[in-house]
Amino acid sequence: MKQADIVVIGGGPAGLCAAISAAQSGAGVLIIDKNKNLGGQLIKQTHMFFGSEKQYASTRGIDIPEILMKELDKYREKVEIKTNSTALGLYEDGIITVLEKEDNYYKIEPKAVIVATGAYEKFLSFPNNDLPGIYGAGAVQTLMNVHGVKPGDRVLMVGAGNIGLIVSYQLMQAGVEVKAIIDAAPKIGGYLVHASKIRRMGVPILTSHTVKEAIGQDFLEKAVVWEVDERFNPIPGTEVTFDVDVMCISVGLTPLNELLAMRGCQMKYVPQLSGLVPVRNENYETSVENIFVAGDASGVEEASAAMVEGFLAGLCAAAKIGYKADDFDDRRKDYMNQLNNLRSGPAGSHILMGLEQIRR
Amino acid sequence: MFEKTGIPSRDMIMEKFPSMDRINKGPAAIVECYRQIPCNPCETACRFKAIRVGEDINNIPQINFDKCMGCAICLSKCPGLAIMIADGSKSEDTVEIKIPYEFLPLPEEGQLVKGLNREGAYITDVKVLKVTNPKSFDRTPVITIEVDRKFLYEIRNIRVEV
């Protein structure tokens, strides 16, 4: 059995920052990630980030993993990285089971765990939603920005949150025509600066609209949308048909944290945090001692917040197992202030409401 | 309506512009950040301390047009691509406008391109005066276009036809 001080599950923005923070405090860190490379969703975010300097604002998401990896490399004697490795279970006795590639199955006994497993995409039900050409927005981003593959020629984007708006913009940058962006909500959910920059490219944004059906024989050929009333009931007679070969579904994310539920952490359904999330204290420690959480797994937010949560959880997890940084108090306070700052405006008010409900 | 369409109203746009007198004196940044989000790189980027967001990074940036030199550094740093520069000091008939443009192909200097408004509708042809794309702009090229004065508040984008 492999021993470790702190195991970080997931090497995206939250996990990488947690690992840096924990290693900086003096703890040994083992990062487990199911992907070939670390960086999580950052590796396909070609746009500049919001936030302030401390969260790498104005830097493109794709450039952040390199910055974080360089930082992590300063503590290389303390850090071990296992890619192509999936954490399969987190058991009552504290053991983590890992499958590396497809044949190496082993166990780890950690002193503390930081679960930074991110989130997965929600989908939408409508007739023929399994036709080829209907993708999640994340898949489109991976095809386009990681593998350099155009997903199609004409797109209907479903969802006007930040992801829907950003992916629409990136599709246009890749030379793909975006016919329209629709959203069932009466207002645009994402940042309006993103909406404006797409609108001035000539792309209509239709709020209070949802998908009626997809049409096509072997692949998507047409998408029919219709208007919804204030109770989200479709209004017959308002149908509009788009000639598209791609429909991109971007209707939100759900925290991915079954490992925590399996371990017995107290979970609670909090709509403002996008689903079932672990109850935790200010240090991001869950109801099970020495099990921490950070990033979208703790509630869906922007990557800037995920990074700060990671730094905070890493700092506190290290302190908890005996590696308290000299500047622990200052850093903890700084991270909490940063989180507060990111959430204190109207764009973060739902997050604050959600957090109220799960504070230990 | 803005919340439904992403298109700011004429009044909203006018509020962000400095006076015509100020524009005629030289370049000024127009920050079209209409709704509060946690973001302050414009303030960090401005070496003349002309943009203020303040302690709460959710505040809407306030610009001091006496201090703004129209250097366009903020333009390349704004993650929302919400900043443009207008300069009315060069000609009686036209204004020079700088906008961010992150698409290929980039226009060429001297080329006539389609001038678009904030809905993406064609307004008039505009001449490209300059294409600036230094490393420090981090892949956000800045295009300077010459625009008839009567379209100062209209033109906010271009289309480059291949």
XYZ file of C-alpha atoms in Angstrom:
522
model
C 0.000 0.000 0.000
C 1.233 3.445 -1.013
C 1.511 6.048 1.773
C 0.995 9.799 1.276
C 0.589 12.974 3.300
C -2.002 14.606 1.092
C -3.689 13.132 -1.946
C -5.248 15.641 -4.342
C -7.844 14.004 -6.577
C -8.153 16.025 -9.789
C -5.446 18.245 -11.272
C -7.575 21.073 -12.664
C -7.466 24.681 -11.452
C -8.589 23.825 -7.896
C -6.436 20.691 -7.575
C -3.259 22.302 -8.914
C -3.616 25.264 -6.566
C -4.364 22.933 -3.637
C -1.216 20.940 -4.435
C 0.937 24.083 -4.661
C -0.405 25.416 -1.392
C 0.022 22.119 0.477
C 3.547 21.513 -0.849
C 4.503 25.098 -0.059
C 3.447 24.409 3.528
C 5.822 21.447 3.641
C 3.474 18.510 3.135
C 4.103 15.734 0.642
C 1.523 15.782 -2.138
C 0.314 13.123 -4.537
C -1.854 14.373 -7.420
C -4.096 11.860 -9.168
C -5.718 12.804 -12.462
C -7.585 10.624 -14.918
C -6.407 12.683 -17.894
C -3.138 12.491 -19.783
C -2.174 16.031 -18.753
C -2.905 18.202 -15.755
C -4.830 21.445 -16.098
C -8.410 20.164 -16.250
C -10.739 22.490 -18.139
C -8.102 25.235 -18.246
C -6.432 23.633 -21.252
C -9.316 24.599 -23.531
C -10.156 28.066 -22.207
C -8.693 30.287 -24.890
C -10.332 33.443 -23.518
C -8.937 35.855 -20.928
C -10.033 35.290 -17.354
C -11.970 37.716 -15.164
C -11.239 38.428 -11.512
C -8.193 40.270 -10.235
C -4.443 39.874 -10.647
C -4.197 37.258 -7.875
C -6.483 34.944 -9.845
C -4.559 35.536 -13.086
C -7.205 37.883 -14.510
C -6.596 38.960 -18.077
C -4.452 35.845 -18.627
C -5.855 33.298 -21.051
C -7.019 30.091 -19.372
C -4.815 27.950 -21.632
C -1.730 29.746 -20.295
C -2.560 29.236 -16.614
C -1.583 25.531 -16.305
C 1.978 26.430 -17.324
C 2.133 29.149 -14.669
C 0.795 26.759 -12.022
C 3.046 23.874 -13.102
C 6.083 26.152 -12.852
C 5.017 27.079 -9.328
C 4.454 23.423 -8.431
C 7.855 22.514 -9.826
C 9.502 24.598 -7.084
C 8.461 21.875 -4.648
C 9.221 18.952 -6.934
C 10.855 16.842 -4.231
C 7.579 16.957 -2.306
C 5.212 16.358 -5.208
C 4.331 13.204 -7.079
C 2.018 13.302 -10.101
C 0.006 10.340 -11.366
C -1.800 11.031 -14.636
C -3.980 8.519 -16.524
C -5.070 7.504 -13.038
C -8.658 7.404 -11.846
C -9.578 7.426 -8.169
C -12.199 4.687 -8.051
C -13.119 4.758 -4.419
C -12.704 6.584 -1.137
C -13.432 4.102 1.648
C -14.513 4.311 5.294
C -11.070 3.275 6.494
C -9.543 6.212 4.597
C -8.107 4.133 1.752
C -8.211 5.419 -1.826
C -8.266 2.907 -4.668
C -6.713 3.976 -7.948
C -6.703 2.531 -11.446
C -3.705 3.673 -13.469
C -4.162 3.260 -17.210
C -6.107 0.033 -17.537
C -4.082 -2.484 -15.635
C -2.390 -1.047 -12.578
C -4.771 -1.145 -9.638
C -3.446 -0.064 -6.254
C -4.346 1.452 -2.906
C -3.181 4.609 -1.146
C -3.350 5.412 2.531
C -3.328 9.207 2.858
C -3.273 11.431 5.931
C -5.597 13.901 4.224
C -7.472 14.093 0.922
C -8.502 17.073 -1.183
C -11.246 16.188 -3.628
C -11.082 18.554 -6.623
C -12.934 16.460 -9.175
C -14.795 19.308 -10.873
C -18.195 18.999 -12.487
C -19.990 17.358 -15.380
C -22.343 18.814 -17.954
C -26.112 18.725 -17.670
C -28.067 17.626 -20.702
C -31.465 18.497 -22.072
C -34.286 16.156 -23.059
C -36.069 16.694 -26.374
C -36.987 14.380 -29.246
C -33.955 13.032 -31.129
C -31.437 14.461 -28.680
C -29.187 11.477 -29.431
C -28.569 12.413 -33.076
C -24.910 12.747 -34.014
C -24.069 16.450 -34.116
C -25.628 17.181 -30.741
C -22.820 17.820 -28.292
C -22.191 19.138 -24.844
C -20.382 22.485 -24.979
C -17.390 20.925 -23.228
C -17.039 18.312 -25.973
C -17.110 21.003 -28.644
C -14.418 22.913 -26.786
C -12.273 19.796 -26.447
C -12.610 18.928 -30.142
C -11.871 22.467 -31.235
C -9.326 23.795 -28.780
C -7.491 20.636 -27.727
C -7.607 18.529 -30.898
C -8.055 21.214 -33.569
C -11.157 19.572 -35.049
C -14.064 21.644 -36.349
C -17.264 20.120 -34.909
C -19.372 21.195 -37.896
C -20.317 24.209 -39.994
C -23.504 25.702 -38.570
C -24.286 25.699 -34.879
C -27.239 26.352 -32.630
C -25.991 27.110 -29.116
C -28.407 26.117 -26.373
C -27.666 28.095 -23.208
C -26.617 31.720 -22.722
C -24.587 31.256 -19.573
C -20.875 32.073 -19.608
C -19.936 28.717 -21.129
C -22.510 28.988 -23.916
C -21.434 32.536 -24.714
C -17.713 31.790 -24.602
C -17.932 28.614 -26.665
C -20.056 30.474 -29.255
C -17.320 33.087 -29.545
C -14.630 30.419 -29.860
C -16.655 28.618 -32.550
C -16.763 31.854 -34.540
C -13.018 32.254 -34.074
C -12.619 28.765 -35.536
C -14.616 29.838 -38.592
C -17.859 28.093 -37.638
C -21.129 29.932 -38.164
C -23.231 30.338 -35.021
C -26.860 30.738 -36.143
C -28.253 31.733 -32.765
C -27.916 31.310 -29.033
C -31.095 30.353 -27.196
C -31.892 30.158 -23.489
C -35.085 29.189 -21.687
C -34.477 31.841 -19.032
C -35.975 35.296 -19.633
C -32.531 36.909 -19.271
C -28.996 36.174 -20.419
C -27.290 34.235 -17.621
C -23.646 34.900 -18.494
C -21.639 38.095 -18.222
C -23.151 40.732 -20.488
C -19.747 41.773 -21.819
C -19.526 38.276 -23.351
C -23.070 38.594 -24.732
C -22.293 41.991 -26.266
C -19.158 40.776 -28.000
C -21.093 37.939 -29.660
C -24.084 40.116 -30.469
C -21.900 42.619 -32.318
C -20.711 39.741 -34.531
C -24.351 39.546 -35.641
C -25.437 36.479 -33.662
C -28.971 36.756 -32.235
C -29.555 35.755 -28.620
C -33.087 34.453 -28.065
C -34.085 34.362 -24.419
C -37.282 32.545 -23.317
C -36.658 29.915 -26.010
C -36.078 26.191 -25.723
C -35.534 23.246 -28.059
C -38.690 21.603 -29.393
C -36.991 18.861 -31.393
C -34.005 17.860 -33.437
C -34.559 16.664 -36.985
C -32.285 14.438 -39.079
C -31.850 10.973 -40.538
C -28.320 9.885 -39.721
C -27.136 13.154 -38.189
C -28.540 16.496 -37.139
C -29.979 18.470 -40.055
C -32.379 20.910 -38.421
C -33.223 22.192 -34.969
C -36.671 23.469 -34.063
C -36.960 25.884 -31.150
C -39.965 27.566 -29.626
C -40.727 30.296 -27.163
C -41.627 29.563 -23.547
C -43.854 31.590 -21.247
C -42.849 32.826 -17.790
C -43.590 29.356 -16.392
C -41.356 27.749 -19.019
C -44.311 26.221 -20.885
C -43.745 26.174 -24.642
C -46.011 28.411 -26.730
C -47.322 26.542 -29.815
C -47.104 28.539 -33.017
C -43.814 30.222 -32.088
C -41.604 27.563 -33.682
C -38.467 28.625 -35.532
C -36.353 26.153 -37.524
C -32.595 26.457 -37.895
C -30.559 24.662 -40.550
C -27.716 23.414 -38.404
C -25.439 20.393 -38.297
C -24.367 21.023 -34.707
C -26.392 21.690 -31.612
C -24.288 22.565 -28.632
C -25.885 22.003 -25.232
C -24.663 24.320 -22.511
C -27.306 24.257 -19.811
C -25.133 24.157 -16.736
C -22.904 21.864 -14.736
C -23.416 19.464 -11.853
C -20.754 19.030 -9.137
C -18.891 15.746 -9.555
C -18.327 14.464 -6.032
C -19.594 10.904 -5.653
C -16.293 10.034 -3.949
C -17.255 12.278 -1.045
C -20.708 10.758 -0.757
C -19.121 7.306 -0.821
C -16.771 8.256 2.002
C -19.783 9.267 4.085
C -19.399 13.049 3.935
C -22.627 14.825 4.734
C -24.113 16.029 1.444
C -26.838 18.557 0.794
C -28.777 19.575 -2.280
C -28.187 23.283 -2.852
C -29.644 24.647 -6.120
C -27.469 27.799 -5.993
C -24.363 25.603 -5.987
C -25.796 23.504 -8.856
C -26.554 20.254 -7.060
C -25.519 17.905 -4.316
C -22.528 19.371 -2.448
C -20.620 18.458 0.715
C -21.235 20.354 3.917
C -17.924 21.921 4.971
C -16.368 24.484 7.259
C -14.598 27.725 6.293
C -11.400 25.786 5.569
C -13.190 23.578 3.051
C -12.963 20.550 5.326
C -16.010 18.300 4.939
C -17.944 16.620 7.759
C -15.359 13.795 7.665
C -12.114 14.803 9.327
C -9.165 15.422 6.987
C -11.301 15.143 3.869
C -11.312 18.483 2.037
C -13.025 19.705 -1.100
C -12.280 22.523 -3.567
C -13.473 23.866 -6.892
C -16.621 22.893 -8.774
C -16.917 19.655 -6.774
C -17.863 21.904 -3.850
C -20.353 23.947 -5.910
C -20.204 25.267 -9.466
C -18.489 28.636 -9.817
C -15.942 30.389 -12.024
C -12.404 28.966 -12.325
C -11.025 32.021 -10.520
C -12.913 31.004 -7.363
C -11.889 27.357 -7.847
C -8.219 28.344 -7.787
C -8.564 30.344 -4.587
C -10.554 27.531 -2.951
C -7.739 25.182 -3.928
C -5.090 27.399 -2.349
C -7.181 27.636 0.820
C -7.972 23.925 1.070
C -4.328 22.982 0.417
C -3.080 25.372 3.064
C -5.589 24.144 5.654
C -5.217 20.435 4.860
C -1.442 20.707 5.300
C -1.859 22.556 8.602
C -4.330 19.934 9.797
C -1.791 17.119 9.428
C 1.051 19.058 11.028
C 2.515 21.236 8.271
C 1.386 24.673 9.301
C 2.924 27.393 7.124
C 4.682 30.246 8.973
C 2.368 32.747 7.336
C -0.698 30.506 7.734
C -2.947 33.153 9.302
C -2.120 35.841 6.738
C -2.566 33.516 3.810
C -5.788 32.027 5.078
C -7.195 35.504 5.568
C -6.010 36.600 2.126
C -7.680 33.631 0.395
C -10.910 34.206 2.287
C -10.859 37.879 1.313
C -10.282 36.978 -2.310
C -13.233 34.576 -2.283
C -15.392 37.148 -0.635
C -14.363 39.734 -3.187
C -15.183 37.444 -6.107
C -18.598 36.641 -4.654
C -19.713 39.917 -3.143
C -21.250 41.460 -6.284
C -24.546 40.633 -7.973
C -22.824 37.947 -10.098
C -21.899 36.025 -6.947
C -24.931 36.598 -4.754
C -26.423 33.165 -5.522
C -23.152 31.554 -4.406
C -23.270 33.375 -1.062
C -26.880 32.254 -0.614
C -25.843 28.689 -1.378
C -22.903 28.771 1.006
C -25.181 29.897 3.832
C -26.973 26.572 3.548
C -23.994 24.267 3.848
C -21.728 25.949 6.361
C -20.723 23.556 9.131
C -33.809 44.837 -22.984
C -30.008 44.771 -22.613
C -30.318 41.728 -20.341
C -32.246 39.893 -23.063
C -30.232 40.877 -26.133
C -26.750 41.985 -25.107
C -27.310 45.203 -27.095
C -26.845 48.380 -25.020
C -29.294 51.232 -25.633
C -28.183 54.546 -27.111
C -28.495 56.178 -23.669
C -26.291 53.541 -22.067
C -23.658 54.044 -24.762
C -23.748 57.856 -24.514
C -23.206 57.675 -20.775
C -19.878 55.917 -21.272
C -18.550 58.430 -23.820
C -16.684 61.580 -22.826
C -17.777 64.939 -24.268
C -17.121 65.727 -27.926
C -14.684 68.408 -26.739
C -12.664 65.786 -24.929
C -12.648 63.428 -27.907
C -11.512 66.291 -30.147
C -8.537 66.878 -27.864
C -7.140 63.383 -28.309
C -7.718 59.667 -27.765
C -9.861 58.487 -24.842
C -10.894 55.037 -23.625
C -14.590 54.214 -23.586
C -15.256 51.383 -21.143
C -18.540 49.675 -22.007
C -18.814 47.716 -18.812
C -22.504 48.047 -18.004
C -23.124 45.435 -15.330
C -21.217 44.520 -12.179
C -18.898 41.521 -12.426
C -15.843 40.641 -10.298
C -13.125 41.997 -12.553
C -10.476 44.737 -12.426
C -7.613 44.226 -14.943
C -8.420 47.584 -16.582
C -7.557 49.350 -13.349
C -4.404 47.247 -12.866
C -3.292 47.861 -16.461
C -3.654 51.656 -16.475
C -0.305 53.277 -15.832
C -1.927 56.734 -15.649
C -4.353 55.722 -12.891
C -7.204 56.902 -15.082
C -9.457 53.895 -14.405
C -10.780 53.194 -10.947
C -12.589 50.057 -9.841
C -11.637 50.225 -6.191
C -11.428 47.777 -3.332
C -14.590 45.928 -4.314
C -13.668 44.434 -7.683
C -17.378 44.165 -8.511
C -17.609 47.934 -8.956
C -18.144 49.293 -12.436
C -14.927 50.962 -13.666
C -14.961 54.750 -13.505
C -12.766 56.607 -15.944
C -11.141 59.967 -15.437
C -10.884 61.465 -18.925
C -8.431 64.133 -17.733
C -5.928 61.417 -16.907
C -6.669 58.994 -19.767
C -4.069 59.188 -22.541
C -5.910 56.761 -24.823
C -2.884 54.443 -24.871
C -5.082 51.357 -25.433
C -3.275 49.127 -22.931
C -6.568 48.570 -21.073
C -8.235 47.702 -24.356
C -5.989 44.677 -24.816
C -6.302 43.621 -21.168
C -10.101 43.711 -20.780
C -11.326 40.080 -20.658
C -14.744 41.260 -21.828
C -13.325 43.135 -24.842
C -15.512 45.975 -23.623
C -13.119 48.874 -24.247
C -12.667 51.006 -27.359
C -10.671 54.193 -27.998
C -12.001 57.239 -29.842
C -9.816 60.079 -31.107
C -11.285 63.158 -32.775
C -8.085 65.190 -32.878
C -6.914 64.062 -36.308
C -9.592 65.328 -38.651
C -12.679 67.540 -38.851
C -14.715 64.919 -40.694
C -13.673 61.639 -39.174
C -12.733 60.036 -35.877
C -10.167 57.334 -35.350
C -11.543 54.370 -33.428
C -9.534 51.525 -31.971
C -11.304 48.208 -31.348
C -10.158 44.734 -30.314
C -10.510 42.129 -33.066
C -9.646 38.479 -32.336
C -10.484 36.913 -35.693
C -8.620 35.738 -38.767
C -7.862 36.962 -41.293
C -6.783 40.259 -39.788
C -7.507 43.223 -42.044
C -4.636 44.951 -43.783
C -3.691 48.565 -43.322
C -5.447 50.670 -45.927
C -8.144 48.043 -46.545
C -11.825 49.002 -46.647
C -13.859 46.749 -44.332
C -17.485 46.599 -43.231
C -18.232 48.748 -40.190
C -20.774 47.084 -37.889
C -22.837 48.383 -35.003
C -23.458 46.727 -31.638
C -26.037 44.383 -33.190
C -23.569 43.296 -35.826
C -25.521 45.149 -38.539
C -23.670 46.775 -41.427
C -23.519 50.568 -41.154
C -20.854 51.818 -43.533
C -17.478 50.954 -45.002
C -14.553 52.008 -42.846
C -10.864 52.295 -43.647
C -8.321 50.356 -41.622
C -5.500 52.681 -40.614
C -3.468 50.404 -38.411
C -3.291 46.818 -37.129
C -1.415 46.504 -33.857
C -0.637 43.042 -32.541
C 2.412 43.110 -30.274
C 3.256 40.263 -27.926
C 2.175 42.362 -24.944
C -1.386 42.447 -26.303
C -1.444 38.660 -25.882
C -3.336 37.715 -29.046
C -5.881 40.524 -28.841
C -5.052 42.548 -31.964
C -6.146 46.184 -31.959
C -7.506 47.641 -35.187
C -7.562 51.398 -35.802
C -10.298 52.460 -38.215
C -11.291 55.792 -39.697
C -14.976 56.483 -39.175
C -17.234 59.284 -40.383
C -18.054 61.435 -37.351
C -21.770 60.815 -37.670
C -21.174 57.139 -36.897
C -19.033 57.704 -33.788
C -21.619 56.166 -31.470
C -22.599 53.429 -33.921
C -19.534 51.597 -35.142
C -18.188 49.029 -32.696
C -17.032 46.120 -34.860
C -15.777 45.254 -38.319
C -16.240 42.423 -40.760
C -13.330 41.485 -42.973
C -14.596 39.933 -46.177
C -12.283 37.421 -47.765
